[in-house]
Amino acid sequence: MIVPDISQNAVAVADHYDELDPIYRRVWGDHVHHGLWVTGPETPGEAVEALVDTVGDRLGLRPGQACIDIGCGYGSTARRLAVTRGVRVTGFTLSAEQARYAAVNPVPGVDVQVRDWLGNGLSDASADAAWAIESSEHMVDKPRFFAEAHRVLAPGGRFVICAWLAETGASGWKVRHLLEPICREGRLPLMGTREEYEAMARAAGFTVTGYEDVSRCVARTWPICARQLVKALLVDRETRRLALGARNRNSFLGIPRLILAYRTGAMRYGIFTLTKVEENP
């Protein structure tokens, strides 16, 4: 069992992404999430967009819909879906640096706000669809994360979550040497299992309408990140200075651990599709 670390709160998450912002963009680009290799030869850029497009497909987005991007990062997912699906998106990030980058790369219909999702201030039933790509892991209060999404969505609305998950029944050494350190280094209070996520979703009022384990299709992300980080450290003095002097530099130690966690099955990557049941007339 992974013990929750409440010190990895919204303040710690914001500090992590604000400080490491230049390195993240240098190493991985505008999308701060895994890539999805469907056919195999995709470039990293094509793979991250494939994950975004998969989310859009699972949501069944239609032009004109009002959408929520929970943990929107630089707003790249919101921008892509606004352009390709014709939706309007309100994005939430804890990072002022990410929001600043989004502001200088605007797209009509996309509004990125620096605000904690757990205190989002949105009206009840005000959104048609919502997604959270690798942001639920950062939530200290995960039941409330689900409850807020259910409150904000209109009846019939869909919610897609792409999440880092712990192996169900992970052995003690996997928890101690892989999962718990990954949580500390990545500023994650807790990494839940598939069963825990589905239980919280149902408790919030959602129906679980789909689940896909795409671990094999996303695991390539971390070896590529490792190579690109090493290259950046070797050739770019500013990246090297920032990485070695950062308060959050232990985050980079998690990359070899993430590679091993996927290879041993200690960590999974799941895509959940949830639906808010329509109310009876």
Short mmCIF file of C-alpha atoms in Angstrom, two decimals:
data_model
loop_
_atom_site.label_atom_id
_atom_site.label_comp_id
_atom_site.label_asym_id
_atom_site.label_seq_id
_atom_site.Cartn_x
_atom_site.Cartn_y
_atom_site.Cartn_z
CA MET A 1 0.00 0.00 0.00
CA ILE A 2 1.26 3.47 -0.91
CA VAL A 3 1.03 5.91 2.01
CA PRO A 4 -0.34 9.34 0.97
CA ASP A 5 2.13 12.22 1.30
CA ILE A 6 0.09 15.32 2.10
CA SER A 7 3.19 17.54 1.83
CA GLN A 8 2.91 17.13 -1.95
CA ASN A 9 0.14 19.71 -2.10
CA ALA A 10 -0.92 22.37 -4.60
CA VAL A 11 1.85 24.73 -3.49
CA ALA A 12 4.52 22.07 -4.02
CA VAL A 13 3.07 21.14 -7.43
CA ALA A 14 3.01 24.79 -8.58
CA ASP A 15 6.60 25.31 -7.44
CA HIS A 16 7.70 22.17 -9.28
CA TYR A 17 6.25 23.22 -12.63
CA ASP A 18 7.16 26.90 -12.31
CA GLU A 19 10.81 26.19 -11.53
CA LEU A 20 11.31 23.41 -14.09
CA ASP A 21 9.29 25.11 -16.84
CA PRO A 22 12.25 25.87 -19.19
CA ILE A 23 13.61 22.33 -18.87
CA TYR A 24 10.26 20.67 -19.51
CA ARG A 25 9.75 22.67 -22.69
CA ARG A 26 13.34 22.07 -23.81
CA VAL A 27 13.16 18.31 -23.26
CA TRP A 28 9.56 17.45 -24.16
CA GLY A 29 7.89 20.45 -25.78
CA ASP A 30 4.52 22.05 -25.19
CA HIS A 31 2.70 18.91 -24.02
CA VAL A 32 3.56 17.87 -20.47
CA HIS A 33 2.28 14.30 -20.76
CA HIS A 34 3.10 10.88 -22.21
CA GLY A 35 3.07 10.08 -25.88
CA LEU A 36 0.87 7.31 -27.29
CA TRP A 37 2.60 5.13 -29.90
CA VAL A 38 -0.25 3.46 -31.79
CA THR A 39 1.55 2.19 -34.89
CA GLY A 40 5.16 2.41 -33.69
CA PRO A 41 7.12 4.81 -35.91
CA GLU A 42 5.50 8.03 -34.62
CA THR A 43 7.80 10.86 -33.58
CA PRO A 44 7.46 12.06 -29.97
CA GLY A 45 5.48 15.06 -31.25
CA GLU A 46 3.09 12.83 -33.17
CA ALA A 47 2.75 10.52 -30.17
CA VAL A 48 1.72 13.25 -27.73
CA GLU A 49 -0.85 14.51 -30.24
CA ALA A 50 -2.12 10.95 -30.68
CA LEU A 51 -2.88 10.83 -26.95
CA VAL A 52 -4.77 14.13 -27.22
CA ASP A 53 -6.75 12.89 -30.22
CA THR A 54 -7.59 9.68 -28.36
CA VAL A 55 -9.02 11.75 -25.51
CA GLY A 56 -11.07 13.77 -27.98
CA ASP A 57 -12.40 10.57 -29.54
CA ARG A 58 -13.36 9.06 -26.18
CA LEU A 59 -15.19 12.25 -25.25
CA GLY A 60 -17.13 12.28 -28.53
CA LEU A 61 -16.62 16.03 -28.80
CA ARG A 62 -18.95 18.09 -30.98
CA PRO A 63 -18.51 21.67 -32.27
CA GLY A 64 -19.69 24.34 -29.87
CA GLN A 65 -19.43 22.26 -26.71
CA ALA A 66 -18.11 23.84 -23.50
CA CYS A 67 -15.20 21.81 -22.15
CA ILE A 68 -12.91 21.76 -19.11
CA ASP A 69 -9.21 20.84 -19.16
CA ILE A 70 -8.23 19.96 -15.58
CA GLY A 71 -4.49 20.47 -15.23
CA CYS A 72 -4.09 21.98 -18.69
CA GLY A 73 -0.35 22.66 -18.55
CA TYR A 74 0.66 24.97 -21.39
CA GLY A 75 -2.81 24.74 -22.90
CA SER A 76 -1.60 22.64 -25.84
CA THR A 77 -4.28 19.97 -25.47
CA ALA A 78 -6.96 22.64 -25.15
CA ARG A 79 -5.67 24.45 -28.24
CA ARG A 80 -5.52 21.29 -30.34
CA LEU A 81 -9.03 20.17 -29.45
CA ALA A 82 -10.43 23.68 -29.86
CA VAL A 83 -8.98 23.83 -33.38
CA THR A 84 -9.66 20.25 -34.49
CA ARG A 85 -13.04 19.70 -32.78
CA GLY A 86 -14.46 23.23 -32.67
CA VAL A 87 -15.02 23.24 -28.89
CA ARG A 88 -14.58 25.96 -26.28
CA VAL A 89 -12.18 25.12 -23.45
CA THR A 90 -11.53 26.51 -19.99
CA GLY A 91 -8.22 25.19 -18.68
CA PHE A 92 -6.96 25.11 -15.09
CA THR A 93 -3.30 25.03 -14.08
CA LEU A 94 -1.48 25.67 -10.81
CA SER A 95 1.56 27.03 -12.65
CA ALA A 96 1.82 30.73 -13.40
CA GLU A 97 4.67 30.00 -15.84
CA GLN A 98 2.51 27.57 -17.80
CA ALA A 99 -0.33 30.08 -17.94
CA ARG A 100 2.06 32.80 -19.07
CA TYR A 101 3.22 30.61 -21.96
CA ALA A 102 -0.39 29.85 -22.89
CA ALA A 103 -1.19 33.57 -22.92
CA VAL A 104 1.43 34.29 -25.58
CA ASN A 105 0.16 31.40 -27.72
CA PRO A 106 -3.58 32.15 -27.76
CA VAL A 107 -6.28 30.33 -29.69
CA PRO A 108 -9.88 31.60 -29.92
CA GLY A 109 -12.16 29.79 -27.52
CA VAL A 110 -9.42 28.75 -25.08
CA ASP A 111 -9.16 30.36 -21.63
CA VAL A 112 -6.35 29.21 -19.32
CA GLN A 113 -6.68 30.13 -15.64
CA VAL A 114 -4.23 29.84 -12.74
CA ARG A 115 -6.51 28.17 -10.24
CA ASP A 116 -6.78 25.00 -8.17
CA TRP A 117 -9.36 22.62 -9.62
CA LEU A 118 -10.55 21.78 -6.12
CA GLY A 119 -11.71 25.40 -5.83
CA ASN A 120 -12.59 26.03 -9.48
CA GLY A 121 -15.58 28.37 -8.97
CA LEU A 122 -17.52 26.99 -11.96
CA SER A 123 -21.30 26.78 -11.95
CA ASP A 124 -23.16 23.51 -11.62
CA ALA A 125 -23.82 21.63 -14.88
CA SER A 126 -21.97 24.30 -16.88
CA ALA A 127 -19.77 22.01 -19.04
CA ASP A 128 -20.50 19.40 -21.68
CA ALA A 129 -17.21 17.49 -21.35
CA ALA A 130 -14.06 17.43 -19.24
CA TRP A 131 -10.68 15.75 -19.30
CA ALA A 132 -7.69 15.37 -17.00
CA ILE A 133 -4.46 14.20 -18.60
CA GLU A 134 -1.99 13.20 -15.87
CA SER A 135 -3.25 15.77 -13.37
CA SER A 136 -5.40 13.64 -11.05
CA GLU A 137 -2.17 12.21 -9.61
CA HIS A 138 -1.35 15.66 -8.18
CA MET A 139 -4.67 15.99 -6.34
CA VAL A 140 -4.43 15.71 -2.56
CA ASP A 141 -8.18 15.10 -2.27
CA LYS A 142 -8.98 12.70 -5.11
CA PRO A 143 -12.63 12.03 -4.11
CA ARG A 144 -13.20 15.78 -4.35
CA PHE A 145 -11.47 15.84 -7.74
CA PHE A 146 -14.15 13.44 -9.01
CA ALA A 147 -16.97 15.17 -7.13
CA GLU A 148 -16.14 18.56 -8.63
CA ALA A 149 -16.07 17.12 -12.14
CA HIS A 150 -19.47 15.50 -11.58
CA ARG A 151 -20.90 18.76 -10.23
CA VAL A 152 -19.61 20.87 -13.12
CA LEU A 153 -20.68 18.49 -15.90
CA ALA A 154 -24.16 18.62 -17.37
CA PRO A 155 -26.21 15.40 -17.33
CA GLY A 156 -24.93 13.12 -20.07
CA GLY A 157 -21.51 14.78 -20.01
CA ARG A 158 -18.37 12.69 -20.40
CA PHE A 159 -15.17 12.82 -18.39
CA VAL A 160 -11.93 11.22 -19.63
CA ILE A 161 -8.98 10.69 -17.30
CA CYS A 162 -5.49 9.64 -18.37
CA ALA A 163 -3.71 8.54 -15.22
CA TRP A 164 -0.50 7.09 -13.83
CA LEU A 165 -1.67 4.08 -11.84
CA ALA A 166 -0.08 1.76 -9.31
CA GLU A 167 -0.14 -1.95 -10.02
CA THR A 168 -2.97 -3.62 -8.16
CA GLY A 169 -1.44 -5.57 -5.27
CA ALA A 170 2.09 -4.29 -5.95
CA SER A 171 4.68 -6.12 -3.85
CA GLY A 172 6.51 -4.39 -1.01
CA TRP A 173 9.75 -3.78 -2.89
CA LYS A 174 7.90 -2.18 -5.82
CA VAL A 175 6.10 0.15 -3.42
CA ARG A 176 9.22 1.08 -1.41
CA HIS A 177 11.74 1.38 -4.24
CA LEU A 178 9.62 2.46 -7.20
CA LEU A 179 6.13 3.79 -6.49
CA GLU A 180 6.70 5.80 -3.32
CA PRO A 181 9.91 7.46 -4.60
CA ILE A 182 8.20 8.25 -7.94
CA CYS A 183 5.42 9.97 -6.00
CA ARG A 184 7.90 12.03 -3.96
CA GLU A 185 10.00 13.00 -6.97
CA GLY A 186 6.99 13.81 -9.15
CA ARG A 187 5.08 15.76 -6.47
CA LEU A 188 2.26 13.21 -6.34
CA PRO A 189 0.46 12.81 -3.00
CA LEU A 190 -0.67 9.33 -4.03
CA MET A 191 -0.79 7.08 -7.10
CA GLY A 192 -4.04 5.08 -7.04
CA THR A 193 -4.94 1.78 -8.65
CA ARG A 194 -7.51 1.20 -11.37
CA GLU A 195 -9.93 -0.19 -8.81
CA GLU A 196 -9.52 2.81 -6.50
CA TYR A 197 -10.15 5.26 -9.35
CA GLU A 198 -13.27 3.43 -10.47
CA ALA A 199 -14.58 3.26 -6.90
CA MET A 200 -14.09 7.02 -6.43
CA ALA A 201 -15.72 7.74 -9.78
CA ARG A 202 -18.80 5.69 -8.89
CA ALA A 203 -18.97 7.25 -5.42
CA ALA A 204 -19.08 10.68 -7.09
CA GLY A 205 -22.03 9.57 -9.25
CA PHE A 206 -20.29 8.62 -12.50
CA THR A 207 -20.86 5.53 -14.58
CA VAL A 208 -17.62 3.95 -15.77
CA THR A 209 -18.21 3.40 -19.48
CA GLY A 210 -14.69 2.54 -20.59
CA TYR A 211 -11.17 1.67 -19.47
CA GLU A 212 -8.02 1.00 -21.48
CA ASP A 213 -4.60 0.00 -20.19
CA VAL A 214 -2.20 1.58 -22.68
CA SER A 215 0.99 1.09 -20.65
CA ARG A 216 2.85 -0.60 -23.51
CA CYS A 217 1.90 2.20 -25.89
CA VAL A 218 3.17 5.02 -23.64
CA ALA A 219 6.20 3.50 -21.89
CA ARG A 220 8.54 4.67 -24.68
CA THR A 221 8.08 8.22 -23.36
CA TRP A 222 10.65 7.85 -20.59
CA PRO A 223 13.65 6.41 -22.47
CA ILE A 224 13.19 9.21 -25.00
CA CYS A 225 12.96 11.80 -22.20
CA ALA A 226 16.12 10.40 -20.62
CA ARG A 227 18.08 10.69 -23.88
CA GLN A 228 16.82 14.20 -24.58
CA LEU A 229 17.56 15.36 -21.03
CA VAL A 230 21.12 14.02 -21.15
CA LYS A 231 21.66 15.69 -24.52
CA ALA A 232 20.32 19.01 -23.21
CA LEU A 233 22.54 18.83 -20.14
CA LEU A 234 25.61 18.15 -22.27
CA VAL A 235 25.10 20.82 -24.92
CA ASP A 236 23.24 23.61 -23.16
CA ARG A 237 24.90 25.45 -20.28
CA GLU A 238 21.69 27.17 -19.13
CA THR A 239 19.77 23.89 -18.95
CA ARG A 240 22.65 22.39 -16.97
CA ARG A 241 22.70 25.33 -14.56
CA LEU A 242 18.95 25.20 -14.00
CA ALA A 243 18.85 21.43 -13.57
CA LEU A 244 21.74 21.20 -11.11
CA GLY A 245 20.65 24.17 -9.03
CA ALA A 246 16.90 23.58 -8.94
CA ARG A 247 15.05 22.95 -5.68
CA ASN A 248 13.12 20.25 -7.55
CA ARG A 249 16.17 18.61 -9.17
CA ASN A 250 15.38 15.26 -7.53
CA SER A 251 12.52 14.97 -10.04
CA PHE A 252 15.06 13.99 -12.70
CA LEU A 253 16.14 11.02 -10.58
CA GLY A 254 12.68 9.60 -11.12
CA ILE A 255 13.19 8.97 -14.84
CA PRO A 256 15.19 5.71 -14.48
CA ARG A 257 12.71 4.64 -11.82
CA LEU A 258 9.78 5.30 -14.17
CA ILE A 259 11.42 3.22 -16.89
CA LEU A 260 11.86 0.33 -14.45
CA ALA A 261 8.34 0.75 -13.03
CA TYR A 262 6.81 0.24 -16.46
CA ARG A 263 9.10 -2.69 -17.29
CA THR A 264 8.25 -4.49 -14.04
CA GLY A 265 4.53 -3.70 -14.20
CA ALA A 266 4.66 -1.72 -10.94
CA MET A 267 3.17 1.24 -12.77
CA ARG A 268 0.33 1.22 -15.29
CA TYR A 269 -1.16 3.90 -17.54
CA GLY A 270 -4.92 3.90 -17.83
CA ILE A 271 -7.52 5.86 -19.79
CA PHE A 272 -10.91 6.03 -18.05
CA THR A 273 -14.11 7.15 -19.75
CA LEU A 274 -16.82 8.24 -17.31
CA THR A 275 -20.35 9.48 -17.92
CA LYS A 276 -22.62 11.57 -15.75
CA VAL A 277 -25.96 9.77 -15.98
CA GLU A 278 -28.78 11.85 -17.39
CA GLU A 279 -31.47 12.71 -14.90
CA ASN A 280 -34.97 11.32 -15.28
CA PRO A 281 -37.50 13.81 -16.71
#
